[in-house]
PDB file of C-alpha atoms in Angstrom:
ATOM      1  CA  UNK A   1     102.460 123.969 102.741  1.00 53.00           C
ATOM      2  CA  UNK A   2     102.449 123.947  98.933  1.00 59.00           C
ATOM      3  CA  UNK A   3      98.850 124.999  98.518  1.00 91.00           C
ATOM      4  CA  UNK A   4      97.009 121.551  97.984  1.00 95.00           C
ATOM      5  CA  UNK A   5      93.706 121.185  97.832  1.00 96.00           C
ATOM      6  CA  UNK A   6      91.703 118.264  96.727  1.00 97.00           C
ATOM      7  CA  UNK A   7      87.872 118.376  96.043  1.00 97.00           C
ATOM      8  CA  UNK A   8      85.490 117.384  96.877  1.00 97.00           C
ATOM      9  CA  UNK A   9      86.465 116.832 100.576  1.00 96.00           C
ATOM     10  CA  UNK A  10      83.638 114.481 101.380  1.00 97.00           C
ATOM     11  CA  UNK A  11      81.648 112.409  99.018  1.00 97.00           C
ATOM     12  CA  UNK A  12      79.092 109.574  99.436  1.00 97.00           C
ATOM     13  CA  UNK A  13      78.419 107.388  95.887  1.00 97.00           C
ATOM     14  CA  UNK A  14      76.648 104.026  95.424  1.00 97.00           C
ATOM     15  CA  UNK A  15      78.374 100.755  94.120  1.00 97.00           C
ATOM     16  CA  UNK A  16      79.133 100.632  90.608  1.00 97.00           C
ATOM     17  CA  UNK A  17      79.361 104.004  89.724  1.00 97.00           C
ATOM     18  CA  UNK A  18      82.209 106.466  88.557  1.00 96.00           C
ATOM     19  CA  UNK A  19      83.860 108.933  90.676  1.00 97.00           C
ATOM     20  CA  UNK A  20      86.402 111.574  90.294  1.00 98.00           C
ATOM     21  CA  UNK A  21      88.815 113.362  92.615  1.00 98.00           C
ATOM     22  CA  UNK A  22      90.770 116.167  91.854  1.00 98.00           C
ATOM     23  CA  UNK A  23      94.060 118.063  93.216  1.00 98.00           C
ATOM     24  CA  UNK A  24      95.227 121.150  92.534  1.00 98.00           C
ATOM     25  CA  UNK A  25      98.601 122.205  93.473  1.00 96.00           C
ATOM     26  CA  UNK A  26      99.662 126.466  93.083  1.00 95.00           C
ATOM     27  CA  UNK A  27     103.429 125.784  93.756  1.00 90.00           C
ATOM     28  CA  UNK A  28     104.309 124.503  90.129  1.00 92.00           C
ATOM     29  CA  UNK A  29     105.817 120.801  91.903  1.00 92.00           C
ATOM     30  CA  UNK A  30     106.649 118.719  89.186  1.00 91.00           C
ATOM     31  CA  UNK A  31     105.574 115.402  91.130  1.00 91.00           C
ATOM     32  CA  UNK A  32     102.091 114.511  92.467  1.00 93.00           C
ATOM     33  CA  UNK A  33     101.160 111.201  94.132  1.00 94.00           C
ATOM     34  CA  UNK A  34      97.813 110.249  95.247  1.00 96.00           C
ATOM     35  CA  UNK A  35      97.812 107.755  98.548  1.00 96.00           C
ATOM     36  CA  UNK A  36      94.542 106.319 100.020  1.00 96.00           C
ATOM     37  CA  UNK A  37      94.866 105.616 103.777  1.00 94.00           C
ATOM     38  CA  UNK A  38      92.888 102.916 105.793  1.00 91.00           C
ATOM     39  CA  UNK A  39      93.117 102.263 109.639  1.00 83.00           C
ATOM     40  CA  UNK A  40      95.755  99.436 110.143  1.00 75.00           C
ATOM     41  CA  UNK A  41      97.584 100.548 106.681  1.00 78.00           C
ATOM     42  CA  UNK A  42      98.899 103.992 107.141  1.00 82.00           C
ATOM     43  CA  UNK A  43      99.150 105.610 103.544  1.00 90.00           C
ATOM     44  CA  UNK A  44      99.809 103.350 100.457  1.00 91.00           C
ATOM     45  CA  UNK A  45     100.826 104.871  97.128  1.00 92.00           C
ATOM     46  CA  UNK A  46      97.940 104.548  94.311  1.00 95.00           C
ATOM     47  CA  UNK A  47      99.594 106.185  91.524  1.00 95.00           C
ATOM     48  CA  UNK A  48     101.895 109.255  91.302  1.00 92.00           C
ATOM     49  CA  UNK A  49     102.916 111.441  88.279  1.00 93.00           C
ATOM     50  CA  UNK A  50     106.302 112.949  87.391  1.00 89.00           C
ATOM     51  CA  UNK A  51     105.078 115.063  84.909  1.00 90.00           C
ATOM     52  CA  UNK A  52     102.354 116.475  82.368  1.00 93.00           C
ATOM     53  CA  UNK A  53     101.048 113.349  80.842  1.00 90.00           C
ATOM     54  CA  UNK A  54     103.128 111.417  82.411  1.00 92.00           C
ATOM     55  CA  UNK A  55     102.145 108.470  85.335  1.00 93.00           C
ATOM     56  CA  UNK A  56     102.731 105.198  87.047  1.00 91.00           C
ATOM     57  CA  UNK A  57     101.368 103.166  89.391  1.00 92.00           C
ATOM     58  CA  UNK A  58     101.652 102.739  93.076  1.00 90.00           C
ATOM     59  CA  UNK A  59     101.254  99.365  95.169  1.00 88.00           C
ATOM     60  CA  UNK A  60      97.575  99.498  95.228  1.00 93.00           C
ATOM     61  CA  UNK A  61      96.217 101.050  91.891  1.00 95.00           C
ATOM     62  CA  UNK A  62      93.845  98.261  90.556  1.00 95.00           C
ATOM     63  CA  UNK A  63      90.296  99.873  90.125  1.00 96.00           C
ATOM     64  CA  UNK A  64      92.164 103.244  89.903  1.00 97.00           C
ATOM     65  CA  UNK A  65      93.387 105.953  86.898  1.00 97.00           C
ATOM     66  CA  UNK A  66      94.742 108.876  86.602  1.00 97.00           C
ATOM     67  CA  UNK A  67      95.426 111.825  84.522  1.00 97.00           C
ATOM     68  CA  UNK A  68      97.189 114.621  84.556  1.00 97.00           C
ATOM     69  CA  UNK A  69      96.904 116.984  81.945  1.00 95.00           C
ATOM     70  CA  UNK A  70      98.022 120.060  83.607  1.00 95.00           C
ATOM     71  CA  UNK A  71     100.978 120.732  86.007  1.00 95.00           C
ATOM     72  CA  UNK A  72      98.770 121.907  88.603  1.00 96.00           C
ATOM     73  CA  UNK A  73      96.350 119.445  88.114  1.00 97.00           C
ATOM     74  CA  UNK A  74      96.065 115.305  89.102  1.00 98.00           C
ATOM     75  CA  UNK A  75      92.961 113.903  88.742  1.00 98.00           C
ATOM     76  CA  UNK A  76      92.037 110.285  90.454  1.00 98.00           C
ATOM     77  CA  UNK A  77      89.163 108.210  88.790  1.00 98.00           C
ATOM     78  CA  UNK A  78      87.654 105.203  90.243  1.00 97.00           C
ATOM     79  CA  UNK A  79      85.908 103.789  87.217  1.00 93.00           C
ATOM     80  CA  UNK A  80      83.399 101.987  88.975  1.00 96.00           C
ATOM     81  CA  UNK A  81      83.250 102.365  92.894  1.00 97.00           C
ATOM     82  CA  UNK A  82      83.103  99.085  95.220  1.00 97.00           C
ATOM     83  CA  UNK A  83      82.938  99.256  98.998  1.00 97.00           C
ATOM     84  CA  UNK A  84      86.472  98.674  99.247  1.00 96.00           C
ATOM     85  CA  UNK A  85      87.379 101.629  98.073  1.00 97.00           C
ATOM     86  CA  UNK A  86      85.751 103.372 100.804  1.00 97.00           C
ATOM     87  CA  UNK A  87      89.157 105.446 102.419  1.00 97.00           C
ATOM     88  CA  UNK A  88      90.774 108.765 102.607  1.00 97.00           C
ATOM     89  CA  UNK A  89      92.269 110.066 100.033  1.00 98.00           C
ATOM     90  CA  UNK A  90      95.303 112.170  99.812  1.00 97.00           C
ATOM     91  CA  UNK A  91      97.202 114.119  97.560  1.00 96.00           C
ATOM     92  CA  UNK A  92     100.497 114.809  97.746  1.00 94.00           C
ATOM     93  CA  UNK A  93     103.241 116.961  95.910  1.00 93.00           C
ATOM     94  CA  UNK A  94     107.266 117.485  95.591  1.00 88.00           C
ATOM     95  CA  UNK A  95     109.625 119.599  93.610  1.00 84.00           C
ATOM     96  CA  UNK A  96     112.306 116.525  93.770  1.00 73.00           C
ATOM     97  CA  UNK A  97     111.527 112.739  93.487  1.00 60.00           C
ATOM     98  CA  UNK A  98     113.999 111.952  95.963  1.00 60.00           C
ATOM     99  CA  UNK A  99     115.422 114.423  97.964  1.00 59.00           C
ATOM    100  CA  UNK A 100     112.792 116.896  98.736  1.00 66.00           C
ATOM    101  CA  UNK A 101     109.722 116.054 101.175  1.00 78.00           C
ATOM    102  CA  UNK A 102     106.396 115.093 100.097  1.00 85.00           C
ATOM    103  CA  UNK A 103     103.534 118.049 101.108  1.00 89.00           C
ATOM    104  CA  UNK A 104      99.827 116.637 101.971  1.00 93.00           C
ATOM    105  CA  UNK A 105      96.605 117.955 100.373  1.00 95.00           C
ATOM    106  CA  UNK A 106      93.384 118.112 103.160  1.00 94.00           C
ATOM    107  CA  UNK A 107      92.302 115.003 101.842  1.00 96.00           C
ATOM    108  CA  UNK A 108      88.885 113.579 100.431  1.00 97.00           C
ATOM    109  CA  UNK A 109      86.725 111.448 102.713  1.00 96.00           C
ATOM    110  CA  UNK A 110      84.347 109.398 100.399  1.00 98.00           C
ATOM    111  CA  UNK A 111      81.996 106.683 101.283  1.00 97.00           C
ATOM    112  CA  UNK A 112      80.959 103.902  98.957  1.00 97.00           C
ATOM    113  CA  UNK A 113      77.649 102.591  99.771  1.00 96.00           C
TER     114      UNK A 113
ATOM    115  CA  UNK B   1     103.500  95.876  99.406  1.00 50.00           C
ATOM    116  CA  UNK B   2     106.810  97.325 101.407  1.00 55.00           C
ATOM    117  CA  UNK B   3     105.796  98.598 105.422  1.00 69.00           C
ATOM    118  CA  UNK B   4     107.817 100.074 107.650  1.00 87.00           C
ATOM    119  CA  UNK B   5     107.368  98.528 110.833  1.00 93.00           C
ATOM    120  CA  UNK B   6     106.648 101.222 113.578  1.00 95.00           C
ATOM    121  CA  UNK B   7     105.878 100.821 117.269  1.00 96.00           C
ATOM    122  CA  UNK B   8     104.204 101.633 119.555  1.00 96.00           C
ATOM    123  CA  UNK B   9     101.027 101.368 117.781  1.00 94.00           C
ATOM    124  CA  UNK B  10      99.569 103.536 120.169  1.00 95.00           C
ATOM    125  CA  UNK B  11     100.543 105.683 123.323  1.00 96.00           C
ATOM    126  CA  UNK B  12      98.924 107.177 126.701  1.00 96.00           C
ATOM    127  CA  UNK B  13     100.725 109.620 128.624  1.00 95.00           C
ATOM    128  CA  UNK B  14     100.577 112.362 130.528  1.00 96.00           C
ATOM    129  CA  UNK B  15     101.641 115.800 130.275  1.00 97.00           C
ATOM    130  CA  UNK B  16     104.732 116.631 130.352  1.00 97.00           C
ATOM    131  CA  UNK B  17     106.512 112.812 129.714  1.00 97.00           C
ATOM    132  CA  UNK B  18     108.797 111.795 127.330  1.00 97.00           C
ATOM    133  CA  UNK B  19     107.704 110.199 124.169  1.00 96.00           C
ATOM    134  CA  UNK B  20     109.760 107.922 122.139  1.00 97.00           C
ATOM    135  CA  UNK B  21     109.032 105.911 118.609  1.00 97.00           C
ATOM    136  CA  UNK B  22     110.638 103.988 116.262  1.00 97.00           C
ATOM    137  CA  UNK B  23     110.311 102.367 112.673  1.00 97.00           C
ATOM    138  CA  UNK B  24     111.986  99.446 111.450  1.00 96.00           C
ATOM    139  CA  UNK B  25     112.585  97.852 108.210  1.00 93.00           C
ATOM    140  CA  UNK B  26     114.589  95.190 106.327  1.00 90.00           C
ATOM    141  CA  UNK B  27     115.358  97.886 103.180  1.00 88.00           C
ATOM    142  CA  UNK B  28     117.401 100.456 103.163  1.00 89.00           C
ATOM    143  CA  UNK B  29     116.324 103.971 103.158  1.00 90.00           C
ATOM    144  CA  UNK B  30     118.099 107.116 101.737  1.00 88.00           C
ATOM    145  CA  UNK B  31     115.771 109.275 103.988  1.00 90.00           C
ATOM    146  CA  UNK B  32     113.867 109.117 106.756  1.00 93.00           C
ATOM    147  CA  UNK B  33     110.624 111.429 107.405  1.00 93.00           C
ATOM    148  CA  UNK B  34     108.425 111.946 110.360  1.00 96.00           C
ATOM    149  CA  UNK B  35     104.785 113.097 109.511  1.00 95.00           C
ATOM    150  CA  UNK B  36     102.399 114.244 112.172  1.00 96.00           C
ATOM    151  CA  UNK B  37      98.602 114.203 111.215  1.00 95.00           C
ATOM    152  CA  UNK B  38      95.599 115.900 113.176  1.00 94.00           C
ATOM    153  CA  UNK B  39      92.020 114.514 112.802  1.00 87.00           C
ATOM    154  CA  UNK B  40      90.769 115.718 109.519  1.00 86.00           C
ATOM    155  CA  UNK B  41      93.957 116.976 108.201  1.00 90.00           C
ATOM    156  CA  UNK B  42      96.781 115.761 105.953  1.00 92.00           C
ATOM    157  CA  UNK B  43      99.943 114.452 106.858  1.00 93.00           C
ATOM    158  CA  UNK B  44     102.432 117.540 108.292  1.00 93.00           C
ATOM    159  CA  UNK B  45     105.991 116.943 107.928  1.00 91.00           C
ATOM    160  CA  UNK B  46     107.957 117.301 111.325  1.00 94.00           C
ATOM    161  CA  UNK B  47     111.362 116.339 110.471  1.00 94.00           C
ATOM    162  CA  UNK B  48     113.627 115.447 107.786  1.00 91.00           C
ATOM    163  CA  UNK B  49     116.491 112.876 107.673  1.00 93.00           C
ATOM    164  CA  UNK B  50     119.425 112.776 104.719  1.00 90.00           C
ATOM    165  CA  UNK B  51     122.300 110.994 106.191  1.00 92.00           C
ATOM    166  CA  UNK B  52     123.104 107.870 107.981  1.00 94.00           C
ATOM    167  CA  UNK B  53     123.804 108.631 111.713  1.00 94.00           C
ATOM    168  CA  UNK B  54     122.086 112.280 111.441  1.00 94.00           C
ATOM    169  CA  UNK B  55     120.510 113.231 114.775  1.00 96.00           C
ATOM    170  CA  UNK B  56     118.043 116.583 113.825  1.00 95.00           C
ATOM    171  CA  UNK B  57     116.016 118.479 116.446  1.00 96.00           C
ATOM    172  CA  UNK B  58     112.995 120.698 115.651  1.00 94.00           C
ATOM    173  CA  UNK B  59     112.088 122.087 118.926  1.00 95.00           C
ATOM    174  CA  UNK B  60     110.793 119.497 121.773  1.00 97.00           C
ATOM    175  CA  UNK B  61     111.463 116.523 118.496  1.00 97.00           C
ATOM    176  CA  UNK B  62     114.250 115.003 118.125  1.00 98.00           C
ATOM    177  CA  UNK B  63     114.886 112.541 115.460  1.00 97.00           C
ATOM    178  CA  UNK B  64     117.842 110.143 113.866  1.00 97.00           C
ATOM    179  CA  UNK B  65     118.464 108.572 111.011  1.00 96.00           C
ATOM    180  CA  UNK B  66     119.783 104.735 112.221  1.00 95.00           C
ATOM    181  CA  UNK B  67     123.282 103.802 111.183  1.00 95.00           C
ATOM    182  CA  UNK B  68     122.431 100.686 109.386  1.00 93.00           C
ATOM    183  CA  UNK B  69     119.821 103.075 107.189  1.00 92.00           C
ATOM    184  CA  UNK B  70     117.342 100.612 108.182  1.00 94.00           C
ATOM    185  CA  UNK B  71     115.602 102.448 111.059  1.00 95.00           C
ATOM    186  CA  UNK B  72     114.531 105.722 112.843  1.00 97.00           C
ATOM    187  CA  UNK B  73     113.430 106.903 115.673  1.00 97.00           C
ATOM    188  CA  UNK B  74     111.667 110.010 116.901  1.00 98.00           C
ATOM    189  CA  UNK B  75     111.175 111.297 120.468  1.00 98.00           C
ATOM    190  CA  UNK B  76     109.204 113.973 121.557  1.00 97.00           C
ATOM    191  CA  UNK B  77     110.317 115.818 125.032  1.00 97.00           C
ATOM    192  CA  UNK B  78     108.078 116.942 127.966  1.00 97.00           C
ATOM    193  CA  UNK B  79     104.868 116.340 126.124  1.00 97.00           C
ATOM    194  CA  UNK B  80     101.702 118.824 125.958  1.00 96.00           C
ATOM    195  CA  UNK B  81      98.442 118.629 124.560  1.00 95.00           C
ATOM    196  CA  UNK B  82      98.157 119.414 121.494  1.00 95.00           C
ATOM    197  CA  UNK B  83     101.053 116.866 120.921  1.00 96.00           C
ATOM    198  CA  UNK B  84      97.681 114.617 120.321  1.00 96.00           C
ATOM    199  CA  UNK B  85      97.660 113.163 116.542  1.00 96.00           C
ATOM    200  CA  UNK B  86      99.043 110.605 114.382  1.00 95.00           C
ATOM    201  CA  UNK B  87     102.998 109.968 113.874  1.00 96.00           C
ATOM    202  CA  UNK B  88     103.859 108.309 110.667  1.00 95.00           C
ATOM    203  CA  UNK B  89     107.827 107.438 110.088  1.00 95.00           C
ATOM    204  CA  UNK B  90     108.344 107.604 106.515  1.00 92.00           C
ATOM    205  CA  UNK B  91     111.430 105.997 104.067  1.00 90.00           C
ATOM    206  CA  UNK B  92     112.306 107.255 100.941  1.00 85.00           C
ATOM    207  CA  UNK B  93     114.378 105.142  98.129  1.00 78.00           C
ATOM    208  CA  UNK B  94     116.792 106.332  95.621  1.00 66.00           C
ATOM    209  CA  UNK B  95     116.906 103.386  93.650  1.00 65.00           C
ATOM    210  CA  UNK B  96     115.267  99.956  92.148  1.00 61.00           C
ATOM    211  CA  UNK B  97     111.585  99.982  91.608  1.00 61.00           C
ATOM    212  CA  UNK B  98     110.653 101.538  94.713  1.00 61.00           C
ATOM    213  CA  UNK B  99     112.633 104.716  93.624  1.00 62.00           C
ATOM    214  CA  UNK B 100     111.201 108.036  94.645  1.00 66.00           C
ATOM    215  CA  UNK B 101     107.954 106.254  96.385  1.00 76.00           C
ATOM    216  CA  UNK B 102     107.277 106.729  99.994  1.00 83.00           C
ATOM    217  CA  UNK B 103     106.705 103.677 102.436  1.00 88.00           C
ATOM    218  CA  UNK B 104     104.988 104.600 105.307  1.00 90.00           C
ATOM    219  CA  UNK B 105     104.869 102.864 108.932  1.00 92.00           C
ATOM    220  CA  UNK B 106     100.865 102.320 110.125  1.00 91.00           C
ATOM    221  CA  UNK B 107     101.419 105.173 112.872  1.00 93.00           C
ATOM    222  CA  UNK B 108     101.382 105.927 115.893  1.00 95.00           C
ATOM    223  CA  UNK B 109      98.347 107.224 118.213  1.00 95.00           C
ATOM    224  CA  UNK B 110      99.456 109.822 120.702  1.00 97.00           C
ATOM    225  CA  UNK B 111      97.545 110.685 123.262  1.00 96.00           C
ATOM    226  CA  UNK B 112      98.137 113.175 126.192  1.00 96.00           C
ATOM    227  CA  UNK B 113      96.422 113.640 129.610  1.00 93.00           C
ATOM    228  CA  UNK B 114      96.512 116.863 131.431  1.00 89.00           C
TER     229      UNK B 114
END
């Protein structure tokens, strides 16, 4: 457990508009990832960071930024919500890139009507 | 994108049985995770592979990392209850573009009759 948690947990928002998760890590892991996960998909990678300022994108990160202006901090925007985006979102961190395991956040339900 | 292929997609048994699963893929992987997940709840990692060939036990799981580095599978012994959940397989790259990114198999559903 490397104290993750993501707010808000739930969220319902209309078509069109902005949204904003957050992630907060309290175990100083230099790499965050945020993964969205749909029934039939398992997780898929939307962006990660490996550092302060510093992020890249996953396999499914149209319609998505990031930002990350804090270690402890990785913030996920969707800059204007579309029912498609409707999933589970999860945060994850590591203290390696390769070697060491990825730890989940509780995740963020939202809802995009 | 990249998928691991894992199977069964889904699983009914009853207490106390043997459970096996596997993931496949046509990469290779430098390591090989297994990730349990409970309704509501994030992704909890069960076991950890490094090395071609490695066979690692936590408890009633057992898991191994496939010789050709292109599979896994994970087995879980005389089943209980709360053995209910989600099992994702995991592979992890240490190289090309993929490098550092998990690729995650579309689970499997466990569930377990009294």
């Amino acid at each position: 457990d490397a104290g993750i948690t993501q707010s808000p947990r739930h969220k319902v928002t209309e078509t069109g508009t902005p949204v904003t998760l957050r992630c907060h890590q309290t175990e100083n892991h230099r790499y965050m990832y945020w993964y969205r996960q749909d029934p039939g998909h398992g997780l898929r990678l939307i962006h990660y960071s490996y550092g302060v300022k510093d992020t890249d994108k996953g396999e499914v990160s149209d319609g998505y930024s990031v930002s990350r202006s804090k270690t402890e901090d990785f913030l996920l925007t969707l800059e204007s919500a579309t029912s498609s985006q409707t999933s589970v979102y999860f945060c994850a961190t590591s203290s390696d890139r390769v070697r060491e395991t990825q730890y989940f956040g509780p995740g963020t339900r939202l809802l995009v009507l | 994108g990249q998928q691991l292929n894992q199977s069964p997609q889904s699983m009914f048994i009853q207490e106390g049985e043997d459970v096996s699963m596997n993931c496949t893929s046509s990469s290779i992987f430098n390591t090989w995770l297994w990730y349990k997940q409970d309704p509501g709840e994030g992704p909890v990692l069960l076991i950890a592979l490094y090395k071609a060939g490695e066979l690692t036990s936590n408890g009633r799981l057992t898991a191994q990392f496939g010789i050709t580095r292109k599979d896994s599978f994970l087995n879980i012994s005389a089943s209980i209850p709360s053995d209910v959940g989600i099992y994702f397989c995991a592979g992890l790259r240490a190289g090309g573009t993929s490098y550092g990114k998990l690729t995650f198999g579309q689970g499997t559903i466990l569930t377990v009759h009294p």
